[in-house]
Amino acid sequence: MSVFAFDRAIVRAPGPSVVRGLRAGAGESPLFEGVLTEHRAYVAALEAAGLRVAQLPALDAFPDSIFVEDPAFVAPEGAVLLNPGAPSRAGEAVELAATLRGQFGRVERLPRGHADGGDILILPDEILIGLSARTDRAGAEAFTALMRDWGRKARIVETPPGVLHFKTGCALLDEETVVAVPALAASGVFDGLNVLATPPGEEGAANMLRVNDSVLLADGFPRTAALLAARNYDPVLLPTAQIARIDAGLSCMSLRWFSGSGSSDRA
Ligand code: CIR
């Protein structure tokens, strides 16, 4: 089973507080209506790619809670409630607990440290977790130990300075290929895989999302789109200008996994 075969996703609707989402710079706030429109297009793209998407209600007390990928990790064998590194996001994991328990037989909790799901990349043969401003060594070590208990190989790597999350800077394109910003492409972390570097000025395209046969790509990156087209991909272009104002991309708005359970849910 390929690591980008998915049949289920969880998303969370944006609430009006999303306009106060965390951001590194001092740029303009997103518009609530604009985020809603981008979120709807994203959910539609996941559904078109064959996923059944469960949409959780907005949590206005948590401005960044639309980015459900960060407080949890999911894989076919189970889920882990993580401990997001940003204090304002610390309460988001518990808000996902009941939903994840309804979907997975095994739901564990990161026992110590901080880790964000945006720092975790599942590759065909191993899982990478990037140290970042949000994921510390204690959290990364606790996560890799949990994965070892699950029979998974996991490795701790570095996220380049100035990159929010490890997956802000890279994505798996196919079984043998990752796309990465130049600093990550040259870092050696992907040795053994083909690495395509994002063209200069298109670093924001690195957080693309391979979902079944589809590749979701933020619009506005024509040279990256051409790079993909040259490899016979026909990327689904999605608007991200609003969520980009709060440092977000495509992977972070969903938790995705393969349940293999056809149309029926657990519990
Ligand atoms: C944050 O800073 O936490 C949010 N404004 C953006 C999170 C994006 N998540 C991700 O890249 N995995």
Short mmCIF file of C-alpha atoms and ligand atoms in Angstrom, two decimals:
data_model
loop_
_atom_site.label_atom_id
_atom_site.label_comp_id
_atom_site.label_asym_id
_atom_site.label_seq_id
_atom_site.Cartn_x
_atom_site.Cartn_y
_atom_site.Cartn_z
CA MET A 1 0.00 0.00 0.00
CA SER A 2 1.47 3.33 -0.99
CA VAL A 3 2.00 5.91 1.74
CA PHE A 4 -0.03 8.41 -0.25
CA ALA A 5 -3.06 6.12 -0.60
CA PHE A 6 -5.73 7.69 1.56
CA ASP A 7 -9.45 7.10 1.96
CA ARG A 8 -10.23 9.23 5.02
CA ALA A 9 -9.50 12.76 6.14
CA ILE A 10 -10.40 14.98 9.07
CA VAL A 11 -10.57 18.74 8.63
CA ARG A 12 -11.82 21.51 10.90
CA ALA A 13 -13.93 24.42 9.71
CA PRO A 14 -12.32 27.84 10.16
CA GLY A 15 -13.82 30.12 12.78
CA PRO A 16 -13.77 33.94 12.63
CA SER A 17 -10.72 33.98 14.97
CA VAL A 18 -8.61 32.46 12.18
CA VAL A 19 -7.77 36.02 11.15
CA ARG A 20 -5.65 36.16 14.34
CA GLY A 21 -3.71 33.00 13.48
CA LEU A 22 -0.02 32.91 14.33
CA ARG A 23 2.39 34.33 11.80
CA ALA A 24 6.12 34.95 11.84
CA GLY A 25 6.00 38.28 10.03
CA ALA A 26 3.97 41.41 10.50
CA GLY A 27 2.00 41.09 7.28
CA GLU A 28 -1.67 41.60 6.62
CA SER A 29 -4.26 39.42 8.35
CA PRO A 30 -6.26 37.03 6.20
CA LEU A 31 -9.93 37.73 5.55
CA PHE A 32 -12.29 35.25 7.19
CA GLU A 33 -14.38 34.87 4.02
CA GLY A 34 -11.20 34.31 2.03
CA VAL A 35 -10.02 31.54 4.35
CA LEU A 36 -13.46 29.92 4.16
CA THR A 37 -13.31 29.93 0.36
CA GLU A 38 -9.83 28.41 0.32
CA HIS A 39 -10.83 25.80 2.88
CA ARG A 40 -13.89 24.82 0.84
CA ALA A 41 -11.78 24.41 -2.30
CA TYR A 42 -9.32 22.28 -0.34
CA VAL A 43 -12.02 19.97 1.03
CA ALA A 44 -13.51 19.64 -2.45
CA ALA A 45 -10.09 18.67 -3.83
CA LEU A 46 -9.65 15.98 -1.15
CA GLU A 47 -13.10 14.61 -1.98
CA ALA A 48 -12.37 14.68 -5.69
CA ALA A 49 -9.20 12.69 -4.95
CA GLY A 50 -11.36 9.97 -3.41
CA LEU A 51 -11.27 10.72 0.32
CA ARG A 52 -14.22 10.73 2.64
CA VAL A 53 -13.77 13.95 4.61
CA ALA A 54 -15.14 14.46 8.13
CA GLN A 55 -15.45 18.14 8.93
CA LEU A 56 -15.24 19.10 12.60
CA PRO A 57 -16.92 22.29 13.83
CA ALA A 58 -14.91 25.50 14.16
CA LEU A 59 -13.14 26.06 17.46
CA ASP A 60 -13.02 29.79 17.77
CA ALA A 61 -11.01 29.70 21.00
CA PHE A 62 -8.11 28.35 18.93
CA PRO A 63 -7.36 30.62 15.96
CA ASP A 64 -5.02 28.06 14.33
CA SER A 65 -7.20 25.00 14.92
CA ILE A 66 -8.06 24.77 11.20
CA PHE A 67 -4.52 23.33 10.85
CA VAL A 68 -5.45 19.91 12.23
CA GLU A 69 -2.28 18.28 10.99
CA ASP A 70 -0.23 19.88 13.78
CA PRO A 71 -1.85 18.55 16.98
CA ALA A 72 -2.00 14.90 15.87
CA PHE A 73 -0.28 12.21 13.82
CA VAL A 74 -2.28 9.54 12.03
CA ALA A 75 -1.31 6.40 10.14
CA PRO A 76 -3.22 3.24 9.25
CA GLU A 77 -2.18 1.58 12.51
CA GLY A 78 -3.20 4.37 14.87
CA ALA A 79 -3.05 7.97 15.97
CA VAL A 80 -0.89 10.01 18.32
CA LEU A 81 -2.12 13.12 20.13
CA LEU A 82 0.87 15.42 19.90
CA ASN A 83 1.84 18.43 21.97
CA PRO A 84 2.03 21.50 19.72
CA GLY A 85 4.99 23.75 20.41
CA ALA A 86 3.13 27.07 20.22
CA PRO A 87 1.51 27.87 23.60
CA SER A 88 -1.67 29.17 21.94
CA ARG A 89 -2.08 25.79 20.20
CA ALA A 90 -1.40 23.57 23.22
CA GLY A 91 -5.10 22.81 23.80
CA GLU A 92 -5.81 21.66 20.25
CA ALA A 93 -4.80 18.01 20.68
CA VAL A 94 -7.37 17.27 23.36
CA GLU A 95 -10.05 18.72 21.06
CA LEU A 96 -9.25 15.96 18.54
CA ALA A 97 -9.11 13.11 21.04
CA ALA A 98 -12.72 11.92 20.88
CA THR A 99 -12.83 12.04 17.08
CA LEU A 100 -9.61 10.08 16.77
CA ARG A 101 -10.78 7.50 19.32
CA GLY A 102 -13.86 7.01 17.15
CA GLN A 103 -11.69 6.27 14.13
CA PHE A 104 -8.66 4.39 15.47
CA GLY A 105 -8.29 1.38 17.76
CA ARG A 106 -4.96 2.75 18.98
CA VAL A 107 -4.70 6.38 20.11
CA GLU A 108 -1.60 7.31 22.09
CA ARG A 109 -0.37 10.53 23.59
CA LEU A 110 3.08 12.04 23.14
CA PRO A 111 4.46 11.38 26.63
CA ARG A 112 6.91 14.31 26.81
CA GLY A 113 8.30 17.24 24.89
CA HIS A 114 6.70 19.17 22.05
CA ALA A 115 6.02 18.02 18.51
CA ASP A 116 3.87 19.36 15.67
CA GLY A 117 2.53 17.08 12.96
CA GLY A 118 3.73 19.58 10.35
CA ASP A 119 7.22 18.39 11.22
CA ILE A 120 6.46 14.74 10.45
CA LEU A 121 6.86 13.34 6.94
CA ILE A 122 5.91 9.75 6.16
CA LEU A 123 8.19 8.29 3.49
CA PRO A 124 7.82 4.81 2.01
CA ASP A 125 10.56 3.28 4.20
CA GLU A 126 10.72 5.55 7.22
CA ILE A 127 9.20 8.51 9.01
CA LEU A 128 11.15 11.74 9.37
CA ILE A 129 10.57 14.22 12.18
CA GLY A 130 12.19 17.61 11.86
CA LEU A 131 13.42 19.60 14.84
CA SER A 132 11.97 23.09 14.52
CA ALA A 133 10.77 26.04 16.54
CA ARG A 134 7.73 23.85 17.36
CA THR A 135 9.28 20.37 17.73
CA ASP A 136 11.97 19.94 20.35
CA ARG A 137 14.38 17.07 20.84
CA ALA A 138 12.43 15.61 23.77
CA GLY A 139 9.27 15.50 21.66
CA ALA A 140 11.06 14.13 18.61
CA GLU A 141 12.71 11.39 20.67
CA ALA A 142 9.43 10.49 22.35
CA PHE A 143 7.77 10.30 18.93
CA THR A 144 10.48 8.12 17.37
CA ALA A 145 10.30 5.80 20.41
CA LEU A 146 6.53 5.47 19.95
CA MET A 147 7.02 4.70 16.28
CA ARG A 148 9.57 2.01 17.14
CA ASP A 149 6.92 0.43 19.38
CA TRP A 150 4.62 0.46 16.36
CA GLY A 151 7.30 -1.32 14.31
CA ARG A 152 8.07 1.81 12.31
CA LYS A 153 11.47 3.25 11.54
CA ALA A 154 11.67 6.95 12.40
CA ARG A 155 14.57 9.39 12.15
CA ILE A 156 15.14 12.85 13.63
CA VAL A 157 16.32 15.49 11.16
CA GLU A 158 16.83 19.25 11.13
CA THR A 159 14.39 21.79 9.70
CA PRO A 160 16.31 24.62 7.99
CA PRO A 161 16.35 27.93 9.89
CA GLY A 162 13.47 30.20 8.98
CA VAL A 163 11.24 27.31 7.84
CA LEU A 164 8.22 26.97 10.16
CA HIS A 165 7.70 23.23 9.89
CA PHE A 166 9.74 20.50 8.22
CA LYS A 167 6.90 19.92 5.73
CA THR A 168 6.66 23.63 5.01
CA GLY A 169 9.81 22.85 3.04
CA CYS A 170 9.18 19.44 1.48
CA ALA A 171 6.67 16.89 0.29
CA LEU A 172 6.62 13.37 -1.06
CA LEU A 173 5.74 13.37 -4.75
CA ASP A 174 5.91 9.64 -5.49
CA GLU A 175 7.48 6.48 -4.07
CA GLU A 176 10.98 7.61 -5.05
CA THR A 177 10.76 11.39 -5.23
CA VAL A 178 10.51 14.31 -2.84
CA VAL A 179 10.16 17.98 -3.68
CA ALA A 180 12.07 20.28 -1.32
CA VAL A 181 13.23 23.83 -0.89
CA PRO A 182 16.89 24.18 -1.94
CA ALA A 183 18.24 24.18 1.65
CA LEU A 184 16.57 20.85 2.37
CA ALA A 185 17.22 19.42 -1.08
CA ALA A 186 20.96 19.94 -0.54
CA SER A 187 21.00 18.78 3.08
CA GLY A 188 21.40 15.06 2.47
CA VAL A 189 18.35 14.09 4.56
CA PHE A 190 16.72 12.56 1.50
CA ASP A 191 19.70 10.48 0.40
CA GLY A 192 18.45 7.46 -1.53
CA LEU A 193 15.48 9.35 -2.99
CA ASN A 194 15.24 11.59 -6.04
CA VAL A 195 15.01 15.19 -4.88
CA LEU A 196 13.49 17.97 -6.96
CA ALA A 197 14.37 21.44 -5.68
CA THR A 198 11.72 24.12 -5.92
CA PRO A 199 12.66 26.78 -8.48
CA PRO A 200 14.07 30.05 -7.06
CA GLY A 201 11.32 32.22 -5.62
CA GLU A 202 8.87 29.29 -5.49
CA GLU A 203 9.81 27.88 -2.08
CA GLY A 204 6.17 28.21 -1.05
CA ALA A 205 5.28 25.45 -3.50
CA ALA A 206 7.19 22.81 -1.52
CA ASN A 207 4.24 22.12 0.78
CA MET A 208 2.33 20.33 -1.97
CA LEU A 209 0.23 17.30 -1.19
CA ARG A 210 0.20 13.94 -2.96
CA VAL A 211 -3.15 12.27 -2.37
CA ASN A 212 -3.85 9.05 -4.30
CA ASP A 213 -3.35 9.99 -7.97
CA SER A 214 -3.64 13.72 -7.38
CA VAL A 215 -1.03 16.32 -6.51
CA LEU A 216 -2.48 19.40 -4.83
CA LEU A 217 -0.35 22.48 -5.42
CA ALA A 218 -0.77 26.07 -4.27
CA ASP A 219 -1.52 28.31 -7.22
CA GLY A 220 0.91 31.05 -8.21
CA PHE A 221 3.92 28.80 -8.72
CA PRO A 222 4.12 28.37 -12.50
CA ARG A 223 7.64 26.98 -12.65
CA THR A 224 6.86 24.32 -10.08
CA ALA A 225 3.68 23.46 -11.99
CA ALA A 226 5.82 23.10 -15.14
CA LEU A 227 8.31 20.90 -13.26
CA LEU A 228 5.44 18.61 -12.30
CA ALA A 229 3.91 18.68 -15.79
CA ALA A 230 7.28 17.58 -17.20
CA ARG A 231 6.90 14.49 -15.00
CA ASN A 232 3.41 13.86 -16.31
CA TYR A 233 1.58 15.23 -13.29
CA ASP A 234 -1.41 17.46 -13.78
CA PRO A 235 -1.46 19.30 -10.45
CA VAL A 236 -4.72 20.50 -8.93
CA LEU A 237 -4.07 24.20 -8.32
CA LEU A 238 -5.58 25.56 -5.11
CA PRO A 239 -5.83 29.13 -3.83
CA THR A 240 -3.75 29.67 -0.67
CA ALA A 241 -3.10 33.44 -0.60
CA GLN A 242 -5.20 33.91 2.56
CA ILE A 243 -3.88 30.99 4.60
CA ALA A 244 -0.34 31.87 3.48
CA ARG A 245 -0.76 35.10 5.47
CA ILE A 246 -0.75 32.94 8.59
CA ASP A 247 2.15 30.81 7.38
CA ALA A 248 0.09 27.81 6.27
CA GLY A 249 0.08 25.58 3.24
CA LEU A 250 -1.74 22.52 1.98
CA SER A 251 -0.71 19.58 4.13
CA CYS A 252 -1.60 21.27 7.41
CA MET A 253 -5.35 21.57 6.80
CA SER A 254 -6.08 17.84 7.07
CA LEU A 255 -5.24 14.59 8.79
CA ARG A 256 -5.22 11.85 6.15
CA TRP A 257 -5.00 8.10 6.39
CA PHE A 258 -5.96 4.83 4.76
CA SER A 259 -8.62 3.03 6.77
CA GLY A 260 -9.40 0.29 4.27
CA SER A 261 -12.87 0.17 5.79
CA GLY A 262 -14.87 0.99 2.69
CA SER A 263 -17.83 3.19 3.46
CA SER A 264 -18.36 2.16 7.09
CA ASP A 265 -16.86 3.95 10.09
CA ARG A 266 -15.83 2.55 13.43
CA ALA A 267 -18.09 3.48 16.33
C1 CIR B 1 0.94 28.30 13.02
O1 CIR B 1 1.84 29.14 13.04
O2 CIR B 1 0.90 27.36 13.80
C2 CIR B 1 -0.16 28.45 11.99
N1 CIR B 1 -0.43 29.83 11.78
C3 CIR B 1 0.21 27.78 10.69
C4 CIR B 1 0.40 26.30 10.84
C5 CIR B 1 0.75 25.65 9.56
N2 CIR B 1 0.93 24.26 9.76
C6 CIR B 1 1.80 23.54 9.08
O3 CIR B 1 2.56 24.03 8.29
N3 CIR B 1 1.82 22.23 9.37
#
